[in-house]
Amino acid sequence: VGAEQKSEFDQRMEQLDTKLGFGVQVLSNGNWPSYQAPVVQLPPQMSKCMEVFQEWHDKKHQKRRLTWVHSLGNASVKATYGKKTYDLQVTTLQAVVLNAFNDNKSYGFNELKQKLNVDDKTLKPIMHSLSCGKHKVIEKSPKSNKIQSTDKFSPNPKFSSNMRKIRIPVATLEQSHNKNRVEEDRGVAIEACIVRIMKARKTLAHQQLIAEVLSQLAFFKPQPRVIKKKIEALIDREYLERSQDNSQQYNYLA
């Protein structure tokens, strides 16, 4: 979605009675690998935002079909523990799980799986990140570093941090860890980030583009040389071009 259409949709969202801030990145799948799109039961407000975007998008682009890939989304969740409020930087799927605990109830793993309509493969890494990582915003019983189907989960009443903004990366469970796949996924994330930035900015100097990518992908901190390689790859695939007047400046090709 271009900047002009994004602005138009933002105005449409202002008319919607919702407390959510909602934005969508639309990418063509022609030059991107296929992703698994895990099914998940979204909260009503999220679903409503998606429905509004889907309706608006379909009117604008009748021949295009949207596939929602929640595993690539991110969210900022306001969480209150005691008298302190935190800004949790999480993925869309993590946000959906956190929202399930808004009622302050405890859930067994299988109960949560049924409530959210997700499979084990999707839910286990998410619960691992929220209950076994550095920032244990969810309490797990019994305490361990592995997620079992017999575990029970509840909001962690003892959670506290000196930081107000907390990033919670999704932990990769050892048994499903695949270094090559991780590198491949990170490469795709870098390219998607470059395209997203250039689509919005149209023209950028090399160092500015590197800086913006590093800022947006701070959760895994890609090396500048890797970003440079991805820029070259996007130039080869005619997403970008070097400026004729300045080889250190790039233009976005629509």
mmCIF file of C-alpha atoms in Angstrom:
data_model
loop_
_atom_site.group_PDB
_atom_site.id
_atom_site.type_symbol
_atom_site.label_atom_id
_atom_site.label_comp_id
_atom_site.label_asym_id
_atom_site.label_seq_id
_atom_site.Cartn_x
_atom_site.Cartn_y
_atom_site.Cartn_z
ATOM 1 C CA VAL A 1 0.000 0.000 0.000
ATOM 2 C CA GLY A 2 1.523 3.295 -1.073
ATOM 3 C CA ALA A 3 1.862 6.338 1.172
ATOM 4 C CA GLU A 4 -1.197 8.057 -0.323
ATOM 5 C CA GLN A 5 -3.431 4.998 0.103
ATOM 6 C CA LYS A 6 -2.029 4.393 3.594
ATOM 7 C CA SER A 7 -3.068 7.921 4.542
ATOM 8 C CA GLU A 8 -6.526 7.282 3.110
ATOM 9 C CA PHE A 9 -6.902 4.068 5.116
ATOM 10 C CA ASP A 10 -5.651 5.782 8.297
ATOM 11 C CA GLN A 11 -8.481 8.282 7.891
ATOM 12 C CA ARG A 12 -10.899 5.389 7.520
ATOM 13 C CA MET A 13 -9.557 3.854 10.740
ATOM 14 C CA GLU A 14 -10.160 7.116 12.619
ATOM 15 C CA GLN A 15 -13.883 6.608 11.979
ATOM 16 C CA LEU A 16 -13.763 3.174 13.601
ATOM 17 C CA ASP A 17 -14.586 2.894 17.296
ATOM 18 C CA THR A 18 -11.467 1.078 18.450
ATOM 19 C CA LYS A 19 -8.643 1.627 20.918
ATOM 20 C CA LEU A 20 -6.191 -0.239 18.704
ATOM 21 C CA GLY A 21 -3.566 1.346 16.507
ATOM 22 C CA PHE A 22 -3.615 -0.747 13.336
ATOM 23 C CA GLY A 23 -1.360 -0.769 10.288
ATOM 24 C CA VAL A 24 -0.820 -3.218 7.434
ATOM 25 C CA GLN A 25 2.159 -3.956 5.191
ATOM 26 C CA VAL A 26 1.085 -5.474 1.870
ATOM 27 C CA LEU A 27 3.764 -7.354 -0.067
ATOM 28 C CA SER A 28 3.496 -9.149 -3.389
ATOM 29 C CA ASN A 29 4.249 -12.851 -3.058
ATOM 30 C CA GLY A 30 5.865 -13.093 -6.493
ATOM 31 C CA ASN A 31 9.405 -12.666 -5.186
ATOM 32 C CA TRP A 32 8.922 -13.782 -1.603
ATOM 33 C CA PRO A 33 8.902 -17.314 -0.184
ATOM 34 C CA SER A 34 5.674 -18.864 1.039
ATOM 35 C CA TYR A 35 5.078 -18.595 4.758
ATOM 36 C CA GLN A 36 2.996 -20.773 6.980
ATOM 37 C CA ALA A 37 -0.036 -18.783 8.041
ATOM 38 C CA PRO A 38 -1.016 -20.297 11.398
ATOM 39 C CA VAL A 39 -4.708 -20.178 12.183
ATOM 40 C CA VAL A 40 -5.507 -18.299 15.396
ATOM 41 C CA GLN A 41 -8.640 -17.021 17.097
ATOM 42 C CA LEU A 42 -8.092 -13.255 17.132
ATOM 43 C CA PRO A 43 -9.662 -10.888 19.672
ATOM 44 C CA PRO A 44 -12.815 -9.168 18.306
ATOM 45 C CA GLN A 45 -11.154 -5.746 17.989
ATOM 46 C CA MET A 46 -8.277 -7.175 15.938
ATOM 47 C CA SER A 47 -10.719 -9.058 13.721
ATOM 48 C CA LYS A 48 -12.774 -5.903 13.200
ATOM 49 C CA CYS A 49 -9.694 -3.933 12.097
ATOM 50 C CA MET A 50 -8.770 -6.689 9.653
ATOM 51 C CA GLU A 51 -12.305 -6.782 8.247
ATOM 52 C CA VAL A 52 -12.259 -3.023 7.686
ATOM 53 C CA PHE A 53 -8.908 -3.222 5.894
ATOM 54 C CA GLN A 54 -10.001 -6.236 3.839
ATOM 55 C CA GLU A 55 -13.157 -4.432 2.688
ATOM 56 C CA TRP A 56 -11.225 -1.242 1.883
ATOM 57 C CA HIS A 57 -8.431 -3.132 0.081
ATOM 58 C CA ASP A 58 -10.838 -5.264 -1.989
ATOM 59 C CA LYS A 59 -12.560 -2.157 -3.287
ATOM 60 C CA LYS A 60 -9.218 -0.675 -4.308
ATOM 61 C CA HIS A 61 -7.680 -3.851 -5.744
ATOM 62 C CA GLN A 62 -10.422 -6.192 -6.928
ATOM 63 C CA LYS A 63 -8.030 -8.645 -8.615
ATOM 64 C CA ARG A 64 -5.748 -9.099 -5.613
ATOM 65 C CA ARG A 65 -6.229 -11.639 -2.838
ATOM 66 C CA LEU A 66 -4.924 -10.989 0.655
ATOM 67 C CA THR A 67 -3.387 -13.699 2.807
ATOM 68 C CA TRP A 68 -2.871 -12.660 6.411
ATOM 69 C CA VAL A 69 0.450 -13.886 7.833
ATOM 70 C CA HIS A 70 0.172 -13.157 11.555
ATOM 71 C CA SER A 71 3.562 -14.735 12.270
ATOM 72 C CA LEU A 72 5.242 -11.739 10.586
ATOM 73 C CA GLY A 73 3.257 -9.079 12.459
ATOM 74 C CA ASN A 74 4.287 -7.132 15.527
ATOM 75 C CA ALA A 75 2.458 -5.272 18.267
ATOM 76 C CA SER A 76 2.947 -2.922 21.169
ATOM 77 C CA VAL A 77 0.972 -4.094 24.206
ATOM 78 C CA LYS A 78 0.270 -1.935 27.254
ATOM 79 C CA ALA A 79 0.559 -4.162 30.329
ATOM 80 C CA THR A 80 -0.009 -3.230 33.966
ATOM 81 C CA TYR A 81 1.668 -5.155 36.783
ATOM 82 C CA GLY A 82 0.916 -3.759 40.218
ATOM 83 C CA LYS A 83 1.318 0.018 40.019
ATOM 84 C CA LYS A 84 3.679 -0.054 37.021
ATOM 85 C CA THR A 85 2.742 0.026 33.350
ATOM 86 C CA TYR A 86 4.946 -1.437 30.640
ATOM 87 C CA ASP A 87 5.074 -1.232 26.863
ATOM 88 C CA LEU A 88 5.648 -4.807 25.659
ATOM 89 C CA GLN A 89 7.099 -5.067 22.142
ATOM 90 C CA VAL A 90 5.901 -8.424 20.861
ATOM 91 C CA THR A 91 4.747 -10.308 17.771
ATOM 92 C CA THR A 92 1.084 -10.354 16.773
ATOM 93 C CA LEU A 93 0.759 -13.958 17.964
ATOM 94 C CA GLN A 94 2.307 -13.116 21.332
ATOM 95 C CA ALA A 95 -0.140 -10.216 21.647
ATOM 96 C CA VAL A 96 -3.071 -12.543 20.978
ATOM 97 C CA VAL A 97 -1.857 -14.887 23.731
ATOM 98 C CA LEU A 98 -1.329 -12.025 26.197
ATOM 99 C CA ASN A 99 -4.825 -10.744 25.472
ATOM 100 C CA ALA A 100 -6.216 -14.129 26.558
ATOM 101 C CA PHE A 101 -4.936 -13.418 30.086
ATOM 102 C CA ASN A 102 -6.752 -10.082 30.355
ATOM 103 C CA ASP A 103 -9.381 -11.790 32.515
ATOM 104 C CA ASN A 104 -6.599 -12.676 35.007
ATOM 105 C CA LYS A 105 -7.470 -16.365 34.791
ATOM 106 C CA SER A 106 -5.159 -19.357 34.704
ATOM 107 C CA TYR A 107 -5.147 -21.707 31.721
ATOM 108 C CA GLY A 108 -3.724 -25.135 31.115
ATOM 109 C CA PHE A 109 -1.753 -25.505 27.891
ATOM 110 C CA ASN A 110 -4.516 -27.502 26.207
ATOM 111 C CA GLU A 111 -7.181 -25.058 27.413
ATOM 112 C CA LEU A 112 -5.234 -22.166 25.929
ATOM 113 C CA LYS A 113 -4.669 -24.074 22.708
ATOM 114 C CA GLN A 114 -8.408 -24.662 22.378
ATOM 115 C CA LYS A 115 -9.318 -21.085 23.337
ATOM 116 C CA LEU A 116 -7.003 -19.615 20.687
ATOM 117 C CA ASN A 117 -7.516 -22.387 18.115
ATOM 118 C CA VAL A 118 -3.769 -22.873 17.567
ATOM 119 C CA ASP A 119 -1.627 -25.983 17.262
ATOM 120 C CA ASP A 120 1.209 -27.106 19.534
ATOM 121 C CA LYS A 121 3.892 -26.091 17.047
ATOM 122 C CA THR A 122 2.644 -22.486 17.087
ATOM 123 C CA LEU A 123 1.806 -22.151 20.773
ATOM 124 C CA LYS A 124 4.836 -23.767 22.417
ATOM 125 C CA PRO A 125 7.469 -21.220 21.243
ATOM 126 C CA ILE A 126 5.140 -18.360 22.182
ATOM 127 C CA MET A 127 4.550 -19.653 25.711
ATOM 128 C CA HIS A 128 8.273 -20.364 26.030
ATOM 129 C CA SER A 129 9.078 -16.733 25.204
ATOM 130 C CA LEU A 130 6.516 -15.342 27.671
ATOM 131 C CA SER A 131 7.166 -17.689 30.602
ATOM 132 C CA CYS A 132 10.734 -19.006 30.250
ATOM 133 C CA GLY A 133 12.649 -16.087 28.765
ATOM 134 C CA LYS A 134 14.340 -13.101 30.391
ATOM 135 C CA HIS A 135 11.049 -11.280 30.949
ATOM 136 C CA LYS A 136 8.621 -13.743 32.530
ATOM 137 C CA VAL A 137 5.385 -11.822 32.128
ATOM 138 C CA ILE A 138 3.482 -15.118 32.341
ATOM 139 C CA GLU A 139 3.987 -17.548 35.221
ATOM 140 C CA LYS A 140 4.321 -21.260 34.394
ATOM 141 C CA SER A 141 3.645 -24.194 36.673
ATOM 142 C CA PRO A 142 5.618 -26.325 37.188
ATOM 143 C CA LYS A 143 8.675 -24.151 36.684
ATOM 144 C CA SER A 144 11.037 -25.425 33.983
ATOM 145 C CA ASN A 145 12.631 -24.348 30.718
ATOM 146 C CA LYS A 146 10.471 -26.603 28.568
ATOM 147 C CA ILE A 147 6.830 -26.290 27.608
ATOM 148 C CA GLN A 148 4.708 -29.382 28.243
ATOM 149 C CA SER A 149 1.054 -30.004 27.422
ATOM 150 C CA THR A 150 0.399 -30.474 31.164
ATOM 151 C CA ASP A 151 1.706 -26.978 32.124
ATOM 152 C CA LYS A 152 -0.535 -24.295 33.578
ATOM 153 C CA PHE A 153 -0.116 -20.562 32.941
ATOM 154 C CA SER A 154 -1.271 -17.355 34.604
ATOM 155 C CA PRO A 155 -0.266 -13.664 34.692
ATOM 156 C CA ASN A 156 2.898 -13.279 36.765
ATOM 157 C CA PRO A 157 1.957 -11.053 39.756
ATOM 158 C CA LYS A 158 5.625 -10.711 40.728
ATOM 159 C CA PHE A 159 6.817 -9.442 37.354
ATOM 160 C CA SER A 160 8.828 -6.227 37.594
ATOM 161 C CA SER A 161 11.392 -4.485 35.417
ATOM 162 C CA ASN A 162 13.392 -1.259 35.511
ATOM 163 C CA MET A 163 12.642 -0.758 31.817
ATOM 164 C CA ARG A 164 9.331 0.669 30.674
ATOM 165 C CA LYS A 165 9.644 -0.565 27.082
ATOM 166 C CA ILE A 166 10.416 -4.285 26.922
ATOM 167 C CA ARG A 167 11.063 -6.326 23.800
ATOM 168 C CA ILE A 168 10.167 -10.010 24.146
ATOM 169 C CA PRO A 169 11.588 -12.064 21.256
ATOM 170 C CA VAL A 170 9.990 -15.387 20.495
ATOM 171 C CA ALA A 171 12.337 -18.053 21.808
ATOM 172 C CA THR A 172 13.329 -20.846 19.442
ATOM 173 C CA LEU A 173 12.944 -24.201 21.148
ATOM 174 C CA GLU A 174 16.057 -26.338 20.874
ATOM 175 C CA GLN A 175 14.307 -29.261 19.226
ATOM 176 C CA SER A 176 12.965 -27.094 16.400
ATOM 177 C CA HIS A 177 16.034 -24.917 15.995
ATOM 178 C CA ASN A 178 17.347 -24.838 12.449
ATOM 179 C CA LYS A 179 20.232 -22.435 11.873
ATOM 180 C CA ASN A 180 19.869 -22.379 8.101
ATOM 181 C CA ARG A 181 16.148 -21.683 8.330
ATOM 182 C CA VAL A 182 16.758 -18.901 10.867
ATOM 183 C CA GLU A 183 19.300 -17.261 8.565
ATOM 184 C CA GLU A 184 16.912 -17.616 5.626
ATOM 185 C CA ASP A 185 14.035 -16.067 7.565
ATOM 186 C CA ARG A 186 16.238 -13.217 8.748
ATOM 187 C CA GLY A 187 17.355 -12.570 5.172
ATOM 188 C CA VAL A 188 13.738 -12.319 4.051
ATOM 189 C CA ALA A 189 12.958 -10.026 6.992
ATOM 190 C CA ILE A 190 15.844 -7.724 5.991
ATOM 191 C CA GLU A 191 14.666 -7.553 2.373
ATOM 192 C CA ALA A 192 11.070 -6.914 3.438
ATOM 193 C CA CYS A 193 12.243 -4.135 5.753
ATOM 194 C CA ILE A 194 14.305 -2.490 2.986
ATOM 195 C CA VAL A 195 11.364 -2.595 0.574
ATOM 196 C CA ARG A 196 9.007 -1.206 3.230
ATOM 197 C CA ILE A 197 11.345 1.701 4.014
ATOM 198 C CA MET A 198 12.093 2.536 0.386
ATOM 199 C CA LYS A 199 8.428 2.307 -0.604
ATOM 200 C CA ALA A 200 7.654 4.960 2.009
ATOM 201 C CA ARG A 201 10.714 7.169 1.454
ATOM 202 C CA LYS A 202 11.197 6.695 -2.332
ATOM 203 C CA THR A 203 14.831 7.922 -2.233
ATOM 204 C CA LEU A 204 17.472 7.376 0.459
ATOM 205 C CA ALA A 205 21.213 7.600 0.877
ATOM 206 C CA HIS A 206 23.037 4.336 1.614
ATOM 207 C CA GLN A 207 23.928 5.143 5.223
ATOM 208 C CA GLN A 208 20.413 6.409 5.979
ATOM 209 C CA LEU A 209 18.903 3.201 4.653
ATOM 210 C CA ILE A 210 21.320 1.058 6.686
ATOM 211 C CA ALA A 211 20.500 3.067 9.822
ATOM 212 C CA GLU A 212 16.735 2.723 9.350
ATOM 213 C CA VAL A 213 16.969 -1.026 8.760
ATOM 214 C CA LEU A 214 19.098 -1.457 11.898
ATOM 215 C CA SER A 215 16.568 0.581 13.864
ATOM 216 C CA GLN A 216 13.576 -1.453 12.698
ATOM 217 C CA LEU A 217 15.296 -4.846 13.057
ATOM 218 C CA ALA A 218 16.925 -4.219 16.416
ATOM 219 C CA PHE A 219 15.558 -7.514 17.754
ATOM 220 C CA PHE A 220 18.229 -9.484 15.877
ATOM 221 C CA LYS A 221 20.703 -6.738 14.860
ATOM 222 C CA PRO A 222 21.704 -7.689 11.288
ATOM 223 C CA GLN A 223 25.257 -6.902 10.215
ATOM 224 C CA PRO A 224 25.578 -3.867 7.865
ATOM 225 C CA ARG A 225 27.444 -6.037 5.326
ATOM 226 C CA VAL A 226 24.446 -8.424 5.231
ATOM 227 C CA ILE A 227 22.072 -5.505 4.710
ATOM 228 C CA LYS A 228 24.313 -4.264 1.877
ATOM 229 C CA LYS A 229 24.113 -7.691 0.189
ATOM 230 C CA LYS A 230 20.330 -7.622 0.445
ATOM 231 C CA ILE A 231 20.239 -4.144 -1.099
ATOM 232 C CA GLU A 232 22.310 -5.459 -4.024
ATOM 233 C CA ALA A 233 19.920 -8.404 -4.381
ATOM 234 C CA LEU A 234 16.925 -6.069 -4.514
ATOM 235 C CA ILE A 235 18.686 -3.949 -7.148
ATOM 236 C CA ASP A 236 19.232 -7.111 -9.227
ATOM 237 C CA ARG A 237 15.529 -7.933 -8.893
ATOM 238 C CA GLU A 238 14.624 -4.347 -9.861
ATOM 239 C CA TYR A 239 12.998 -3.331 -6.592
ATOM 240 C CA LEU A 240 15.594 -0.562 -6.237
ATOM 241 C CA GLU A 241 18.064 1.271 -8.433
ATOM 242 C CA ARG A 242 21.160 3.339 -7.801
ATOM 243 C CA SER A 243 20.784 7.030 -8.502
ATOM 244 C CA GLN A 244 22.483 8.044 -11.751
ATOM 245 C CA ASP A 245 23.831 11.160 -10.046
ATOM 246 C CA ASN A 246 25.028 9.497 -6.840
ATOM 247 C CA SER A 247 26.001 5.831 -6.513
ATOM 248 C CA GLN A 248 25.504 6.039 -2.737
ATOM 249 C CA GLN A 249 21.822 6.867 -3.138
ATOM 250 C CA TYR A 250 18.955 4.501 -3.972
ATOM 251 C CA ASN A 251 15.596 5.038 -5.629
ATOM 252 C CA TYR A 252 12.541 2.850 -5.145
ATOM 253 C CA LEU A 253 11.121 1.310 -8.310
ATOM 254 C CA ALA A 254 7.336 0.990 -8.168
#
